[in-house]
Amino acid sequence: MNEFGGKTYFVEMSDGVRLATHVHFPGGGGPWPVIFSRSPYPGMLPFWHEQAKFWTARGYVFVMQECRGTGASEGEWVPFVHEERDGLDSLGWLVRQPWMNGNAATYGSSYCGVLQWCMADRLPPEVKTMCIGFTGIERYRQNYMNGMFRHDIYTSWAIGNSGVPKAARRPGLYREALAVRPHVEMDERLFGRRLPWYRDWVTEVSPDSPYWKTGFWAELKDKPAGTRVPILMTAGWFDHNLEASLISFDKLPDDVRAKSALIVGPWIHTEGVSGDLDYPGHDRFGPRQREAALAWFNHHLKGQEPELAPGIQTYIIRENRWQAWTGGIGAGGLRTFHLDPRPAGEAARTLSPGKPAEPAAASYRYDPEDPVPTRGGAAVMHYLTGDPDAVPPASVVQPPPGARPDVVSFLSEPLTEDLRIAGRIRACLFVSSDAEDTAFTVQVMEVFPDGTAVNIRDGITSLAYRNGASRPLAYTPGDAVEVVIGMWPITWTMKRGSRIRVDVSSSNFPAYHAHPNIAGTWSLIPETRAAAQTIHFGGQYDSRIDIPIVPDH
């Protein structure tokens, strides 16, 4: 018996390494169905044991294993490298246990969800289903958006999982890490040793790099296509794994996806809510969507009548209701708003339903040493550390137009009817710079009648990786080029009387690295320079925002 009331086994892997595996049993006589989780986070062990109480009280054996080199498990901790083999070895042990009745499921979110995807195409027949939450397997697309690295997610994660004792708890370490130039030297400067996997992340900017195209990350992307059991997936509109979660669901074979379920709520990575908006009814599936998992397991492991239907359900923000979607999250309509030079108040230009006939431009100076600070959004995760200075996630109140000279705002007239957004908002901008490479950002907001603005979606691109380029593109300073920024999907209803606001700038830090305005691999560049940036609109420059909408019926 361990200190949490369960039994700890040291399960031997195929190479002889033993992994600590904590098992909690229901009352009464077995055998029972089993729920299996794996985790690399020793600090979360008390949480997992609390979860075990919920599941054992409902007639399930709950098994939680500590990953290789973490907690009480033997071996060396190297993120992701051993997870597929260790997971399959552990399932092989699990299905041989006398207390297991032949029905098992895997369960967990975030890294614990990646651990499930690793095994998804090679499961033993005893595993009838998987419950994967807040997890993505498109690692390149999670690390980068159009050539821009997501510091607030993966630099923060690297520090917390560096393997250096107490590294994550040293005050100010994250800010020190962000300031290191060239950034590739962050590990040696802060820890006195290299983190090869992090160096790969920050230097392999091209999605065509062998690092992303071969080996573990390439194999992981294909796991859903080989999955043969139904899956329950959960995701959050403000979780950094959102896009990759949706892609994973779409990659399931048609027959498997028809029996699977995807639930997307207004949640952040904690599987709860945050920010400055209220979300009535978001918790219909219980804390961390646990009631949905219970209904799913009761059906697939115990044969009970289904209480959770397959298919996609999403929470529509501002309408504060859930909707089921047939055939994917679809809109069926499109509203386009054009950037317009006419003033819309003291510090904003107009966002117009019609394209201006005459060309115009707006210019600003972007200095990487003074980037626009991130406020809200989905591409953040440092808040999980408890750092009081961390960027808050989700939808939060934004500064007014004109708050910074390097942000150009465009504002629509008040909406005369509700605007139901469903899908990816897309920005098409014509831009130029005096730098050989630089970045441009977009943020889309709803402005309430009282003037309060909250963020809906944002996006970024470098010029080198504009328009989906898989290899860096050349750019001639001064040339006007089109950049298309596709933002992450959302279901959100803008209310009648609200305005749409679009901000264009060149930085969103630390959600993304501050582009140094110098061509080359960003993490190898030791210096920065300021750049003169220009947005072109009107006439031949149809800079615009395309919003996917659900037409009124």
Coordinates of C-alpha atoms in Angstrom, one line a residue:
M1 CA 0.0 0.0 0.0
N2 CA 1.4 3.4 -0.9
E3 CA 0.9 6.7 0.9
F4 CA -2.2 7.5 -1.2
G5 CA -4.0 4.3 -0.4
G6 CA -3.2 2.4 -3.6
K7 CA -0.6 -0.2 -4.6
T8 CA 2.6 0.7 -6.4
Y9 CA 4.2 -1.7 -8.9
F10 CA 7.5 -1.3 -10.6
V11 CA 6.7 -2.4 -14.1
E12 CA 9.7 -3.6 -16.1
M13 CA 10.1 -2.2 -19.6
S14 CA 11.6 -4.2 -22.5
D15 CA 15.1 -2.7 -21.8
G16 CA 14.9 -3.5 -18.1
V17 CA 14.0 0.0 -16.8
R18 CA 11.3 -0.1 -14.1
L19 CA 8.5 2.5 -14.0
A20 CA 6.6 3.3 -10.9
T21 CA 2.9 2.4 -11.6
H22 CA 0.3 3.3 -9.0
V23 CA -2.9 1.3 -8.9
H24 CA -6.1 2.1 -7.1
F25 CA -8.8 -0.5 -6.7
P26 CA -12.6 -0.2 -6.3
G27 CA -14.3 -1.8 -3.3
G28 CA -15.7 -5.4 -3.6
G29 CA -14.5 -8.2 -5.8
G30 CA -13.0 -7.9 -9.2
P31 CA -12.0 -8.1 -11.9
W32 CA -12.9 -4.6 -13.1
P33 CA -12.5 -2.3 -16.2
V34 CA -9.4 -0.2 -16.0
I35 CA -8.5 3.4 -16.8
F36 CA -4.8 3.9 -17.5
S37 CA -2.9 7.2 -17.4
R38 CA 0.8 8.1 -17.7
S39 CA 2.4 11.4 -16.6
P40 CA 5.9 13.0 -16.5
Y41 CA 5.0 15.5 -13.7
P42 CA 5.8 14.3 -10.2
G43 CA 4.3 17.4 -8.7
M44 CA 0.9 16.3 -10.0
L45 CA 0.9 13.0 -8.2
P46 CA -1.5 14.1 -5.5
F47 CA -3.9 15.4 -8.2
W48 CA -3.8 12.0 -9.9
H49 CA -4.5 10.2 -6.6
E50 CA -7.5 12.4 -6.0
Q51 CA -8.7 11.6 -9.5
A52 CA -8.4 7.9 -8.6
K53 CA -10.9 8.3 -5.8
F54 CA -13.5 9.5 -8.3
W55 CA -13.0 6.6 -10.7
T56 CA -12.7 3.8 -8.1
A57 CA -15.9 5.0 -6.5
R58 CA -17.6 4.4 -9.9
G59 CA -16.2 0.9 -10.3
Y60 CA -13.0 1.4 -12.2
V61 CA -9.4 0.4 -11.4
F62 CA -7.4 3.6 -11.9
V63 CA -3.7 3.2 -12.9
M64 CA -1.3 6.1 -13.1
Q65 CA 2.3 5.5 -14.2
E66 CA 5.2 7.9 -13.8
C67 CA 7.2 8.4 -17.0
R68 CA 10.8 7.2 -17.4
G69 CA 13.2 9.3 -15.4
T70 CA 10.5 11.2 -13.5
G71 CA 9.2 10.7 -9.9
A72 CA 10.0 7.2 -8.6
S73 CA 10.6 5.7 -12.1
E74 CA 14.0 4.6 -13.2
G75 CA 15.8 5.7 -16.3
E76 CA 16.7 9.0 -17.9
W77 CA 14.1 11.7 -18.6
V78 CA 14.2 12.8 -22.3
P79 CA 10.9 14.4 -23.4
F80 CA 8.9 12.2 -25.8
V81 CA 11.7 9.9 -26.8
H82 CA 10.7 6.7 -25.0
E83 CA 7.0 7.2 -24.6
E84 CA 5.6 5.0 -27.4
R85 CA 7.7 1.9 -26.4
D86 CA 7.1 2.5 -22.7
G87 CA 3.4 2.9 -23.1
L88 CA 3.0 -0.2 -25.2
D89 CA 5.2 -2.2 -22.8
S90 CA 3.0 -1.0 -19.9
L91 CA -0.2 -1.9 -21.7
G92 CA 1.2 -5.3 -22.3
W93 CA 1.7 -5.7 -18.5
L94 CA -1.7 -4.2 -17.7
V95 CA -3.8 -6.6 -19.8
R96 CA -2.1 -9.6 -18.1
Q97 CA -3.2 -8.5 -14.6
P98 CA -5.9 -10.7 -12.9
W99 CA -7.8 -7.7 -11.6
M100 CA -8.4 -6.4 -15.2
N101 CA -11.7 -7.7 -16.8
G102 CA -10.6 -7.3 -20.5
N103 CA -11.9 -3.7 -20.9
A104 CA -9.5 -0.8 -20.6
A105 CA -9.3 2.8 -21.7
T106 CA -6.5 5.4 -21.7
Y107 CA -7.1 8.8 -20.2
G108 CA -5.3 12.1 -19.8
S109 CA -4.7 15.6 -21.2
S110 CA -1.8 17.7 -22.4
Y111 CA 1.5 15.7 -22.4
C112 CA -0.6 12.8 -21.0
G113 CA -2.6 13.0 -24.2
V114 CA 0.5 12.9 -26.3
L115 CA 1.3 9.7 -24.5
Q116 CA -2.0 8.2 -25.7
W117 CA -1.5 9.3 -29.3
C118 CA 1.9 7.6 -29.3
M119 CA 0.1 4.2 -28.8
A120 CA -3.1 4.9 -30.7
D121 CA -2.3 2.8 -33.8
R122 CA -0.9 -0.2 -31.9
L123 CA -3.3 -0.7 -29.1
P124 CA -4.0 -4.2 -27.7
P125 CA -7.6 -5.4 -28.2
E126 CA -8.4 -4.9 -24.6
V127 CA -8.2 -1.1 -25.0
K128 CA -11.7 -0.2 -26.2
T129 CA -11.4 3.6 -26.3
M130 CA -9.2 6.6 -25.4
C131 CA -10.1 10.0 -23.8
I132 CA -7.6 12.6 -25.0
G133 CA -7.9 16.1 -23.7
F134 CA -6.2 19.4 -24.6
T135 CA -3.5 17.7 -26.7
G136 CA -2.0 18.3 -30.1
I137 CA 0.3 16.2 -32.2
E138 CA 1.1 18.7 -34.9
R139 CA 4.3 19.7 -33.0
Y140 CA 5.7 22.1 -35.7
R141 CA 2.4 23.9 -36.0
Q142 CA 2.3 24.2 -32.2
N143 CA 5.8 25.5 -31.9
Y144 CA 5.6 27.9 -34.8
M145 CA 3.0 30.1 -36.6
N146 CA 4.4 31.2 -40.0
G147 CA 8.0 31.2 -38.9
M148 CA 7.3 32.8 -35.5
F149 CA 8.2 30.8 -32.3
R150 CA 5.8 30.5 -29.4
H151 CA 8.0 31.6 -26.5
D152 CA 5.2 31.7 -23.8
I153 CA 4.4 28.1 -24.4
Y154 CA 7.6 26.3 -25.2
T155 CA 10.3 28.4 -23.6
S156 CA 8.3 28.3 -20.4
W157 CA 7.8 24.5 -20.8
A158 CA 11.5 23.9 -21.5
I159 CA 12.5 25.8 -18.3
G160 CA 10.0 23.8 -16.2
N161 CA 11.1 20.5 -17.7
S162 CA 14.8 21.1 -18.1
G163 CA 15.7 18.4 -15.6
V164 CA 17.7 21.0 -13.7
P165 CA 16.6 20.9 -10.0
K166 CA 14.3 23.7 -9.0
A167 CA 15.0 25.5 -12.3
A168 CA 11.3 26.3 -12.7
R169 CA 11.1 27.9 -9.3
R170 CA 13.9 30.4 -9.6
P171 CA 12.3 33.9 -9.6
G172 CA 12.7 35.8 -12.8
L173 CA 14.2 32.9 -14.8
Y174 CA 11.7 33.1 -17.6
R175 CA 12.3 36.7 -18.2
E176 CA 16.0 36.1 -18.2
A177 CA 15.5 33.3 -20.8
L178 CA 13.5 35.6 -23.1
A179 CA 16.2 38.2 -23.0
V180 CA 19.1 35.9 -24.1
R181 CA 20.5 36.7 -27.6
P182 CA 21.3 34.7 -29.5
H183 CA 18.5 32.8 -28.0
V184 CA 19.9 29.4 -28.8
E185 CA 22.4 29.9 -26.0
M186 CA 19.7 30.2 -23.4
D187 CA 20.3 26.8 -21.9
E188 CA 24.0 27.1 -21.4
R189 CA 23.8 30.6 -20.0
L190 CA 21.0 29.8 -17.5
F191 CA 21.7 26.1 -16.7
G192 CA 25.3 25.6 -17.6
R193 CA 24.4 22.7 -19.9
R194 CA 22.7 22.1 -23.3
L195 CA 19.1 21.1 -23.8
P196 CA 19.5 19.5 -27.3
W197 CA 15.7 19.1 -27.8
Y198 CA 15.1 22.8 -27.1
R199 CA 17.9 23.8 -29.4
D200 CA 16.2 21.8 -32.1
W201 CA 12.9 23.5 -31.4
V202 CA 14.3 27.0 -31.7
T203 CA 16.6 26.4 -34.7
E204 CA 14.5 24.2 -36.9
V205 CA 12.2 26.9 -38.3
S206 CA 11.3 25.3 -41.5
P207 CA 8.5 22.6 -41.5
D208 CA 10.4 20.9 -44.3
S209 CA 13.4 20.3 -42.0
P210 CA 14.2 16.6 -41.4
Y211 CA 13.7 17.2 -37.7
W212 CA 10.0 17.7 -38.4
K213 CA 9.6 15.5 -41.5
T214 CA 11.2 12.3 -40.1
G215 CA 11.3 10.5 -36.8
F216 CA 9.0 10.9 -33.8
W217 CA 7.3 14.1 -34.8
A218 CA 6.5 12.9 -38.3
E219 CA 5.2 9.6 -37.0
L220 CA 3.1 11.2 -34.3
K221 CA 1.2 13.3 -36.9
D222 CA 0.1 10.1 -38.6
K223 CA -1.2 8.3 -35.5
P224 CA -4.9 9.4 -35.8
A225 CA -5.1 7.9 -39.3
G226 CA -4.2 4.5 -37.9
T227 CA -6.5 4.6 -34.9
R228 CA -9.2 1.9 -34.7
V229 CA -11.0 2.7 -31.5
P230 CA -13.5 5.5 -30.9
I231 CA -12.0 8.5 -29.1
L232 CA -13.4 11.2 -26.9
M233 CA -11.5 14.4 -27.4
T234 CA -11.8 17.7 -25.4
A235 CA -10.3 21.0 -26.4
G236 CA -10.4 24.7 -25.4
W237 CA -10.9 27.8 -27.5
F238 CA -8.1 29.4 -25.5
D239 CA -5.8 26.4 -25.2
H240 CA -2.5 26.4 -27.0
N241 CA -3.2 22.9 -28.4
L242 CA -6.5 23.9 -30.0
E243 CA -5.6 23.9 -33.6
A244 CA -3.6 20.6 -33.4
S245 CA -6.5 19.0 -31.5
L246 CA -9.0 19.9 -34.3
I247 CA -6.5 18.6 -36.9
S248 CA -6.1 15.3 -35.0
F249 CA -9.9 14.7 -34.9
D250 CA -10.2 15.4 -38.7
K251 CA -7.4 12.9 -39.4
L252 CA -9.3 10.0 -37.8
P253 CA -10.6 7.4 -40.3
D254 CA -14.1 8.2 -41.4
D255 CA -15.6 5.2 -39.6
V256 CA -13.7 5.9 -36.4
R257 CA -14.5 9.6 -36.5
A258 CA -18.2 8.8 -36.9
K259 CA -18.1 6.9 -33.5
S260 CA -15.9 9.5 -31.8
A261 CA -16.7 12.8 -30.1
L262 CA -15.1 16.2 -29.8
I263 CA -16.1 18.8 -27.2
V264 CA -14.7 22.4 -27.5
G265 CA -15.4 24.8 -24.8
P266 CA -14.3 28.3 -23.7
W267 CA -11.5 26.8 -21.7
I268 CA -7.7 27.4 -21.2
H269 CA -5.1 24.6 -20.6
T270 CA -6.3 24.0 -17.1
E271 CA -9.5 22.7 -18.6
G272 CA -11.4 25.6 -17.0
V273 CA -12.2 29.2 -17.8
S274 CA -10.2 32.4 -17.4
G275 CA -10.2 36.0 -18.6
D276 CA -12.6 38.9 -18.4
L277 CA -15.8 37.3 -19.9
D278 CA -18.4 35.1 -18.3
Y279 CA -19.3 31.7 -19.8
P280 CA -22.6 30.6 -18.4
G281 CA -23.1 26.8 -18.9
H282 CA -19.6 26.1 -19.9
D283 CA -19.3 23.5 -17.1
R284 CA -22.2 21.2 -18.3
F285 CA -19.7 18.3 -18.5
G286 CA -18.4 18.8 -14.9
P287 CA -14.9 19.8 -13.6
R288 CA -12.3 19.1 -16.3
Q289 CA -15.1 17.6 -18.4
R290 CA -14.9 14.5 -16.2
E291 CA -18.7 13.7 -16.4
A292 CA -18.3 13.5 -20.2
A293 CA -15.4 11.0 -19.7
L294 CA -17.5 9.0 -17.2
A295 CA -20.5 8.7 -19.6
W296 CA -18.1 7.7 -22.4
F297 CA -16.3 5.0 -20.3
N298 CA -19.6 3.7 -18.9
H299 CA -20.7 3.1 -22.5
H300 CA -17.5 1.7 -24.0
L301 CA -16.2 -0.2 -21.0
K302 CA -19.4 -1.3 -19.2
G303 CA -21.9 -1.5 -22.0
Q304 CA -24.3 1.1 -20.6
E305 CA -26.6 3.1 -22.9
P306 CA -24.8 6.0 -24.5
E307 CA -25.3 9.3 -22.7
L308 CA -22.8 11.2 -24.8
A309 CA -23.4 11.2 -28.6
P310 CA -20.6 11.1 -31.1
G311 CA -19.9 14.2 -33.1
I312 CA -18.7 17.7 -32.5
Q313 CA -20.1 20.1 -29.8
T314 CA -18.8 23.6 -29.3
Y315 CA -19.6 26.4 -26.9
I316 CA -20.6 29.6 -28.8
I317 CA -19.0 32.5 -26.9
R318 CA -21.2 35.5 -26.2
E319 CA -24.2 33.5 -27.1
N320 CA -23.4 31.3 -24.1
R321 CA -24.8 28.1 -25.5
W322 CA -23.6 24.7 -26.9
Q323 CA -24.2 23.7 -30.4
A324 CA -23.7 20.3 -32.2
W325 CA -22.2 20.4 -35.7
T326 CA -22.7 18.0 -38.5
G327 CA -19.8 17.5 -40.8
G328 CA -17.4 19.7 -38.9
I329 CA -17.4 23.2 -37.6
G330 CA -18.8 25.0 -40.6
A331 CA -20.1 28.5 -41.3
G332 CA -21.7 28.6 -44.7
G333 CA -21.2 32.3 -45.2
L334 CA -18.5 35.0 -45.3
R335 CA -18.4 38.7 -44.4
T336 CA -15.5 40.8 -45.6
F337 CA -14.4 44.0 -44.0
H338 CA -11.8 46.2 -45.7
L339 CA -9.1 48.4 -44.2
D340 CA -10.1 52.0 -45.0
P341 CA -8.2 55.2 -44.4
R342 CA -11.2 57.2 -43.2
P343 CA -11.0 58.1 -39.5
A344 CA -13.2 56.2 -37.1
G345 CA -12.6 58.3 -34.0
E346 CA -9.5 60.0 -32.8
A347 CA -7.1 57.1 -33.0
A348 CA -8.6 54.5 -35.4
R349 CA -9.2 54.2 -39.1
T350 CA -12.3 52.6 -40.6
L351 CA -13.1 48.9 -41.1
S352 CA -15.5 49.1 -44.0
P353 CA -17.8 46.6 -45.8
G354 CA -16.7 48.2 -49.1
K355 CA -13.3 48.4 -50.6
P356 CA -11.9 52.0 -50.8
A357 CA -11.3 53.1 -54.4
E358 CA -8.1 55.1 -53.8
P359 CA -4.9 53.5 -52.4
A360 CA -3.7 54.7 -49.0
A361 CA -1.1 53.6 -46.4
A362 CA -0.3 53.7 -42.7
S363 CA 3.2 53.5 -41.4
Y364 CA 4.8 52.9 -38.0
R365 CA 8.2 52.0 -36.5
Y366 CA 8.7 48.6 -35.0
D367 CA 11.5 48.2 -32.5
P368 CA 12.2 44.6 -31.3
E369 CA 13.6 46.0 -28.1
D370 CA 10.2 47.4 -27.3
P371 CA 7.7 44.9 -28.6
V372 CA 3.9 45.1 -28.2
P373 CA 3.1 43.0 -25.0
T374 CA 0.8 40.0 -25.3
R375 CA -2.6 40.5 -23.7
G376 CA -4.7 37.3 -23.6
G377 CA -5.2 34.8 -26.4
A378 CA -4.6 31.1 -26.8
A379 CA -0.9 31.0 -27.6
V380 CA 0.2 31.3 -24.0
M381 CA 1.0 28.9 -21.2
H382 CA 3.5 30.5 -18.7
Y383 CA 0.5 31.4 -16.5
L384 CA 0.5 27.7 -15.4
T385 CA 3.6 28.4 -13.4
G386 CA 1.9 30.8 -11.1
D387 CA 4.2 33.6 -12.1
P388 CA 2.3 36.8 -11.1
D389 CA 3.7 38.6 -14.1
A390 CA 2.6 35.9 -16.6
V391 CA 0.4 36.9 -19.6
P392 CA -3.2 36.1 -18.7
P393 CA -4.9 33.7 -21.1
A394 CA -8.2 33.8 -22.9
S395 CA -10.3 36.9 -23.7
V396 CA -9.3 40.0 -21.8
V397 CA -9.9 43.7 -22.0
Q398 CA -7.6 45.4 -24.5
P399 CA -6.0 48.9 -24.5
P400 CA -7.8 51.5 -26.5
P401 CA -6.8 52.5 -30.0
G402 CA -3.8 54.8 -30.0
A403 CA -2.3 53.3 -26.8
R404 CA 0.9 52.6 -28.8
P405 CA 2.3 54.3 -31.9
D406 CA 3.3 50.9 -33.4
V407 CA -0.2 49.6 -33.4
V408 CA -2.6 50.6 -36.2
S409 CA -6.3 50.2 -35.4
F410 CA -9.4 49.9 -37.7
L411 CA -12.9 50.1 -36.4
S412 CA -16.3 49.1 -38.0
E413 CA -19.6 50.8 -37.6
P414 CA -21.9 49.3 -34.9
L415 CA -23.3 46.0 -36.1
T416 CA -27.0 46.1 -37.0
E417 CA -27.5 42.4 -36.3
D418 CA -25.7 39.6 -34.5
L419 CA -22.7 38.2 -36.3
R420 CA -22.2 34.5 -35.7
I421 CA -18.6 33.5 -36.4
A422 CA -17.8 29.8 -37.0
G423 CA -14.4 28.9 -38.3
R424 CA -11.2 30.6 -39.1
I425 CA -11.0 34.4 -39.4
R426 CA -8.5 35.3 -42.1
A427 CA -6.5 38.5 -42.6
C428 CA -5.2 39.4 -46.1
L429 CA -2.8 42.3 -45.8
F430 CA -0.6 44.2 -48.2
V431 CA 2.5 45.3 -46.4
S432 CA 6.1 46.5 -46.9
S433 CA 9.2 47.1 -44.8
D434 CA 12.6 48.5 -45.0
A435 CA 14.0 45.3 -43.5
E436 CA 14.9 42.1 -45.4
D437 CA 12.7 40.1 -43.1
T438 CA 10.3 41.2 -40.4
A439 CA 6.9 40.2 -38.9
F440 CA 3.3 41.5 -39.0
T441 CA 0.5 40.7 -36.5
V442 CA -3.3 40.9 -36.5
Q443 CA -5.7 41.0 -33.7
V444 CA -9.5 40.9 -34.1
M445 CA -11.7 42.2 -31.3
E446 CA -15.3 42.8 -30.3
V447 CA -15.9 46.3 -29.0
F448 CA -18.9 46.6 -26.8
P449 CA -21.2 49.6 -26.9
D450 CA -19.5 51.1 -23.8
G451 CA -16.2 51.0 -25.7
T452 CA -14.6 48.0 -23.9
A453 CA -12.7 45.8 -26.3
V454 CA -11.9 42.1 -25.8
N455 CA -9.8 39.9 -28.0
I456 CA -11.3 37.2 -30.2
R457 CA -8.4 35.9 -32.3
D458 CA -4.9 36.9 -33.3
G459 CA -2.3 35.7 -35.7
I460 CA 1.3 36.5 -36.9
T461 CA 3.6 35.9 -39.8
S462 CA 7.2 36.6 -40.8
L463 CA 7.8 37.7 -44.3
A464 CA 10.2 34.8 -44.8
Y465 CA 7.4 32.3 -44.1
R466 CA 4.5 34.2 -45.5
N467 CA 1.5 32.5 -47.1
G468 CA 2.3 29.0 -45.9
A469 CA 5.9 28.9 -47.2
S470 CA 7.7 25.8 -46.0
R471 CA 11.1 27.3 -46.8
P472 CA 12.1 31.0 -46.3
L473 CA 11.1 33.3 -49.1
A474 CA 13.3 36.2 -50.2
Y475 CA 11.9 39.7 -49.7
T476 CA 13.2 43.0 -51.3
P477 CA 12.9 45.9 -48.9
G478 CA 10.3 48.4 -50.0
D479 CA 8.2 45.9 -52.0
A480 CA 4.5 45.7 -51.2
V481 CA 3.6 42.0 -50.8
E482 CA 0.4 40.2 -49.7
V483 CA 0.5 38.2 -46.5
V484 CA -2.4 36.0 -45.5
I485 CA -2.8 35.1 -41.8
G486 CA -5.3 32.4 -41.0
M487 CA -6.3 32.5 -37.4
W488 CA -7.4 29.6 -35.2
P489 CA -11.0 28.5 -35.4
I490 CA -13.7 29.9 -33.0
T491 CA -17.4 30.0 -32.5
W492 CA -18.3 33.4 -31.2
T493 CA -21.3 35.6 -31.7
M494 CA -20.7 39.4 -32.0
K495 CA -23.7 41.1 -30.6
R496 CA -25.8 43.8 -32.4
G497 CA -24.5 47.2 -31.4
S498 CA -20.9 46.0 -31.0
R499 CA -18.1 47.1 -33.3
I500 CA -15.4 45.0 -34.9
R501 CA -11.8 46.2 -34.2
V502 CA -8.7 45.0 -36.1
D503 CA -5.2 45.9 -34.9
V504 CA -2.2 45.5 -37.1
S505 CA 1.3 45.6 -35.7
S506 CA 4.6 43.7 -35.9
S507 CA 5.0 42.0 -32.5
N508 CA 3.0 40.1 -29.9
F509 CA 5.6 39.3 -27.2
P510 CA 6.1 36.9 -25.5
A511 CA 3.4 34.8 -27.1
Y512 CA 5.8 34.9 -30.1
H513 CA 9.4 35.9 -30.4
A514 CA 10.2 39.5 -31.2
H515 CA 11.4 39.4 -34.8
P516 CA 14.9 41.0 -34.9
N517 CA 14.2 42.5 -38.4
I518 CA 17.2 40.6 -39.7
A519 CA 17.0 37.7 -42.2
G520 CA 18.1 34.3 -41.0
T521 CA 17.3 31.8 -38.2
W522 CA 15.9 34.0 -35.4
S523 CA 17.5 32.1 -32.5
L524 CA 21.0 32.4 -34.0
I525 CA 20.9 36.2 -34.5
P526 CA 22.6 38.2 -31.7
E527 CA 21.4 41.7 -32.5
T528 CA 18.2 43.6 -33.6
R529 CA 17.4 46.6 -35.6
A530 CA 14.3 48.8 -35.8
A531 CA 12.2 48.7 -39.0
A532 CA 9.9 51.1 -40.8
Q533 CA 6.7 49.2 -41.5
T534 CA 3.8 50.1 -43.9
I535 CA 0.3 48.7 -44.4
H536 CA -1.2 49.4 -47.8
F537 CA -4.9 49.4 -48.4
G538 CA -7.5 50.7 -50.9
G539 CA -7.3 50.6 -54.7
Q540 CA -5.1 47.7 -55.9
Y541 CA -4.3 46.8 -52.2
D542 CA -7.3 45.0 -51.0
S543 CA -6.2 44.6 -47.3
R544 CA -9.2 43.0 -45.6
I545 CA -10.5 40.6 -42.9
D546 CA -12.6 37.7 -44.0
I547 CA -15.0 36.4 -41.3
P548 CA -16.7 33.0 -41.6
I549 CA -20.3 33.4 -40.4
V550 CA -23.4 31.3 -39.9
P551 CA -26.2 33.0 -41.9
D552 CA -29.4 33.7 -40.2
H553 CA -32.3 31.4 -41.2

